[in-house]
Amino acid sequence: MILKDKVAVVTGASRGIGKAIAAMYAKNGASVAILATGAESAAAAAAEIAAGSGSVVRGYACDVTDADAVKSVFKQIIADFGTVDILVNNAGITRDKLMMTMKPDDFDSVIAVNLRGAFLCTKEVYSIFAKKRTGRIINMASVSGIMGNAGQANYSASKAGMIGMTKAIARELASRNVTCNAIAPGFVTTDMTAAFQEDEKILESIPLKRFASPEEIAALALFLASDAAGYITGEVIRIDGGMAM
Ligand code: NAP
């Protein structure tokens, strides 16, 4: 129960990595707010995690690209839970295409969800964490933001941006004892990678020769949220089976 009495907000937590993080946090004693664009899927994930953990878990419909919606959902979360201690900026999408065929909309929508969404959510906890002189911000980046990936100019840019923003926020909030770190997964078995989980070429490029499970990413997110990680800030931790070493 290393997150006992903590309140966590996890964006993009109706499925995949975000849901695994929300479940891991709830199992370790945190109360958790789950954000996703789908109200039903957020509520269903919250109910399932609450039943499996005994913690308070609530689902909220919120498009993280919408500044007004983000502001009002955090207001509601604070009314419901009293405060926030941990923010996981996990919501993310892909619109993979080679540059030749990538439309401006494909670029803008990926930057909007993956990077602007994290910016907007972080703004909502910034003063709370600074005032409390404690808090954890965990940003979901990707090895694509470190290595670049053909067909992902938009996604790689968003994740490299996430890494830069992580370091800037870490520097801004360090004097307030607030940490901000990024997780950079390689390939993880979620809906996002459903089309290429059996791709031999991809498996060959991973030294450990397999995709990560969402729970393996959640274990790192749990550590970064815990007191044990209090001296780690501005760090980008790869969890990629050795892909980007
Ligand atoms: P996923 O299974 O596709 O789930 C994405 C989640 O984000 C869903 O809960 C989705 O819910 C939510 N979401 C999408 N757009 C949103 C928006 N505008 N506002 C709020 N929520 C939104 O993805 P995943 O694989 O778990 O990925 C999670 C994070 O890890 C992403 O940032 C991704 O880039 C990163 N990542 C994934 C991998 C991988 O191999 N899977 C590797 C490296 C990094 P709704 O559809 O209901 O909105």
PDB file of C-alpha atoms and ligand atoms in Angstrom, residues 11-19 21 34-42 60-66 70 89-95 109 112-114 117 139-144 155 158-159 162 183-194 196-197 211-212 214 217 239, ligand 1:
ATOM      1  CA  THR A  11      -5.317  10.406 -18.316  1.00  0.00           C
ATOM      2  CA  GLY A  12      -6.162   7.952 -21.091  1.00  0.00           C
ATOM      3  CA  ALA A  13      -6.897   5.273 -18.515  1.00  0.00           C
ATOM      4  CA  SER A  14      -9.953   3.536 -19.971  1.00  0.00           C
ATOM      5  CA  ARG A  15      -7.667   0.878 -21.483  1.00  0.00           C
ATOM      6  CA  GLY A  16      -4.065  -0.052 -22.224  1.00  0.00           C
ATOM      7  CA  ILE A  17      -1.147   1.367 -20.239  1.00  0.00           C
ATOM      8  CA  GLY A  18      -3.226   4.033 -18.469  1.00  0.00           C
ATOM      9  CA  LYS A  19      -5.718   1.467 -17.181  1.00  0.00           C
ATOM     10  CA  ILE A  21      -1.338   2.258 -14.102  1.00  0.00           C
ATOM     11  CA  ILE A  34      -9.592   8.001 -14.655  1.00  0.00           C
ATOM     12  CA  LEU A  35      -9.864  10.314 -17.653  1.00  0.00           C
ATOM     13  CA  ALA A  36     -10.808   9.316 -21.207  1.00  0.00           C
ATOM     14  CA  THR A  37     -12.902  10.857 -23.973  1.00  0.00           C
ATOM     15  CA  GLY A  38     -15.446   8.060 -23.656  1.00  0.00           C
ATOM     16  CA  ALA A  39     -17.679   8.503 -20.577  1.00  0.00           C
ATOM     17  CA  GLU A  40     -18.842   4.890 -20.652  1.00  0.00           C
ATOM     18  CA  SER A  41     -15.403   3.361 -21.080  1.00  0.00           C
ATOM     19  CA  ALA A  42     -13.967   5.570 -18.313  1.00  0.00           C
ATOM     20  CA  TYR A  60     -14.465  11.164 -15.964  1.00  0.00           C
ATOM     21  CA  ALA A  61     -15.143  11.998 -19.618  1.00  0.00           C
ATOM     22  CA  CYS A  62     -12.620  14.594 -20.738  1.00  0.00           C
ATOM     23  CA  ASP A  63     -10.912  15.346 -24.012  1.00  0.00           C
ATOM     24  CA  VAL A  64      -7.479  16.482 -22.833  1.00  0.00           C
ATOM     25  CA  THR A  65      -7.089  18.769 -25.858  1.00  0.00           C
ATOM     26  CA  ASP A  66     -10.011  20.939 -24.697  1.00  0.00           C
ATOM     27  CA  VAL A  70      -9.696  20.018 -18.619  1.00  0.00           C
ATOM     28  CA  ASN A  89      -0.105  12.324 -18.444  1.00  0.00           C
ATOM     29  CA  ASN A  90      -0.693   9.154 -20.413  1.00  0.00           C
ATOM     30  CA  ALA A  91      -3.411   9.933 -22.999  1.00  0.00           C
ATOM     31  CA  GLY A  92      -1.966   9.464 -26.454  1.00  0.00           C
ATOM     32  CA  ILE A  93      -2.830   8.671 -30.059  1.00  0.00           C
ATOM     33  CA  THR A  94      -1.015   7.797 -33.277  1.00  0.00           C
ATOM     34  CA  ARG A  95      -1.738   8.857 -36.873  1.00  0.00           C
ATOM     35  CA  SER A 109      -4.157  16.093 -33.769  1.00  0.00           C
ATOM     36  CA  ALA A 112      -2.787  18.218 -29.494  1.00  0.00           C
ATOM     37  CA  VAL A 113      -3.506  15.003 -27.583  1.00  0.00           C
ATOM     38  CA  ASN A 114       0.025  13.835 -26.749  1.00  0.00           C
ATOM     39  CA  GLY A 117      -3.061  17.597 -23.380  1.00  0.00           C
ATOM     40  CA  ASN A 139       4.664  11.866 -18.478  1.00  0.00           C
ATOM     41  CA  MET A 140       4.284   9.047 -20.970  1.00  0.00           C
ATOM     42  CA  ALA A 141       6.861   9.566 -23.700  1.00  0.00           C
ATOM     43  CA  SER A 142       8.148   6.841 -26.050  1.00  0.00           C
ATOM     44  CA  VAL A 143      11.371   5.547 -27.551  1.00  0.00           C
ATOM     45  CA  SER A 144      10.010   7.142 -30.756  1.00  0.00           C
ATOM     46  CA  TYR A 155       4.262  11.106 -32.911  1.00  0.00           C
ATOM     47  CA  SER A 158       5.109  14.922 -29.726  1.00  0.00           C
ATOM     48  CA  LYS A 159       7.124  12.512 -27.589  1.00  0.00           C
ATOM     49  CA  MET A 162       7.102  15.612 -23.965  1.00  0.00           C
ATOM     50  CA  ILE A 183       8.628   7.039 -19.069  1.00  0.00           C
ATOM     51  CA  ALA A 184       9.723   6.007 -22.565  1.00  0.00           C
ATOM     52  CA  PRO A 185       8.251   2.616 -23.446  1.00  0.00           C
ATOM     53  CA  GLY A 186       9.188   0.640 -26.528  1.00  0.00           C
ATOM     54  CA  PHE A 187       6.444  -1.662 -27.827  1.00  0.00           C
ATOM     55  CA  VAL A 188       3.636  -2.533 -25.407  1.00  0.00           C
ATOM     56  CA  THR A 189       0.730  -4.939 -26.002  1.00  0.00           C
ATOM     57  CA  THR A 190      -2.233  -2.535 -26.228  1.00  0.00           C
ATOM     58  CA  ASP A 191      -4.819  -1.510 -28.848  1.00  0.00           C
ATOM     59  CA  MET A 192      -2.252   0.976 -30.181  1.00  0.00           C
ATOM     60  CA  THR A 193       0.058  -1.820 -31.355  1.00  0.00           C
ATOM     61  CA  ALA A 194      -2.610  -4.448 -32.142  1.00  0.00           C
ATOM     62  CA  PHE A 196       1.865  -5.370 -35.466  1.00  0.00           C
ATOM     63  CA  GLN A 197       2.260  -7.451 -32.343  1.00  0.00           C
ATOM     64  CA  PHE A 211       6.581  -6.580 -26.338  1.00  0.00           C
ATOM     65  CA  ALA A 212       6.136  -5.289 -22.778  1.00  0.00           C
ATOM     66  CA  PRO A 214       1.006  -2.765 -19.728  1.00  0.00           C
ATOM     67  CA  ILE A 217       5.019  -0.116 -17.555  1.00  0.00           C
ATOM     68  CA  ILE A 239      11.430   0.558 -20.668  1.00  0.00           C
TER      69      ILE A 239
HETATM   70  P1  NAP B   1      -4.401   2.977 -26.115  1.00  0.00           P
HETATM   71  O1  NAP B   1      -4.557   1.563 -25.676  1.00  0.00           O
HETATM   72  O2  NAP B   1      -4.737   3.350 -27.505  1.00  0.00           O
HETATM   73  O3  NAP B   1      -5.244   3.894 -25.084  1.00  0.00           O
HETATM   74  C1  NAP B   1      -5.224   5.281 -25.230  1.00  0.00           C
HETATM   75  C2  NAP B   1      -6.008   5.902 -24.114  1.00  0.00           C
HETATM   76  O4  NAP B   1      -5.986   7.323 -24.300  1.00  0.00           O
HETATM   77  C3  NAP B   1      -7.454   5.471 -24.087  1.00  0.00           C
HETATM   78  O5  NAP B   1      -7.889   5.372 -22.748  1.00  0.00           O
HETATM   79  C4  NAP B   1      -8.157   6.619 -24.780  1.00  0.00           C
HETATM   80  O6  NAP B   1      -9.496   6.671 -24.364  1.00  0.00           O
HETATM   81  C5  NAP B   1      -7.323   7.817 -24.300  1.00  0.00           C
HETATM   82  N1  NAP B   1      -7.407   9.012 -25.137  1.00  0.00           N
HETATM   83  C6  NAP B   1      -7.179   9.136 -26.464  1.00  0.00           C
HETATM   84  N2  NAP B   1      -7.380  10.395 -26.870  1.00  0.00           N
HETATM   85  C7  NAP B   1      -7.730  11.100 -25.759  1.00  0.00           C
HETATM   86  C8  NAP B   1      -8.097  12.455 -25.517  1.00  0.00           C
HETATM   87  N3  NAP B   1      -8.115  13.362 -26.508  1.00  0.00           N
HETATM   88  N4  NAP B   1      -8.421  12.825 -24.259  1.00  0.00           N
HETATM   89  C9  NAP B   1      -8.413  11.925 -23.248  1.00  0.00           C
HETATM   90  N5  NAP B   1      -8.089  10.629 -23.407  1.00  0.00           N
HETATM   91  C10 NAP B   1      -7.765  10.223 -24.661  1.00  0.00           C
HETATM   92  O7  NAP B   1      -2.912   3.488 -25.886  1.00  0.00           O
HETATM   93  P2  NAP B   1      -1.697   2.874 -25.045  1.00  0.00           P
HETATM   94  O8  NAP B   1      -0.941   1.978 -25.922  1.00  0.00           O
HETATM   95  O9  NAP B   1      -2.181   2.401 -23.732  1.00  0.00           O
HETATM   96  O10 NAP B   1      -0.803   4.183 -24.867  1.00  0.00           O
HETATM   97  C11 NAP B   1      -0.821   4.968 -23.699  1.00  0.00           C
HETATM   98  C12 NAP B   1       0.325   5.962 -23.768  1.00  0.00           C
HETATM   99  O11 NAP B   1       1.566   5.265 -23.900  1.00  0.00           O
HETATM  100  C13 NAP B   1       0.251   6.899 -24.975  1.00  0.00           C
HETATM  101  O12 NAP B   1       0.720   8.169 -24.618  1.00  0.00           O
HETATM  102  C14 NAP B   1       1.202   6.264 -25.963  1.00  0.00           C
HETATM  103  O13 NAP B   1       1.729   7.186 -26.871  1.00  0.00           O
HETATM  104  C15 NAP B   1       2.279   5.732 -25.017  1.00  0.00           C
HETATM  105  N6  NAP B   1       3.058   4.642 -25.584  1.00  0.00           N
HETATM  106  C16 NAP B   1       2.482   3.493 -25.993  1.00  0.00           C
HETATM  107  C17 NAP B   1       3.273   2.489 -26.518  1.00  0.00           C
HETATM  108  C18 NAP B   1       2.703   1.180 -26.983  1.00  0.00           C
HETATM  109  O14 NAP B   1       3.458   0.376 -27.557  1.00  0.00           O
HETATM  110  N7  NAP B   1       1.440   0.893 -26.764  1.00  0.00           N
HETATM  111  C19 NAP B   1       4.654   2.680 -26.643  1.00  0.00           C
HETATM  112  C20 NAP B   1       5.218   3.873 -26.207  1.00  0.00           C
HETATM  113  C21 NAP B   1       4.407   4.862 -25.669  1.00  0.00           C
HETATM  114  P3  NAP B   1     -10.676   7.217 -25.322  1.00  0.00           P
HETATM  115  O15 NAP B   1     -10.464   6.557 -26.647  1.00  0.00           O
HETATM  116  O16 NAP B   1     -11.949   6.874 -24.653  1.00  0.00           O
HETATM  117  O17 NAP B   1     -10.447   8.664 -25.326  1.00  0.00           O
END
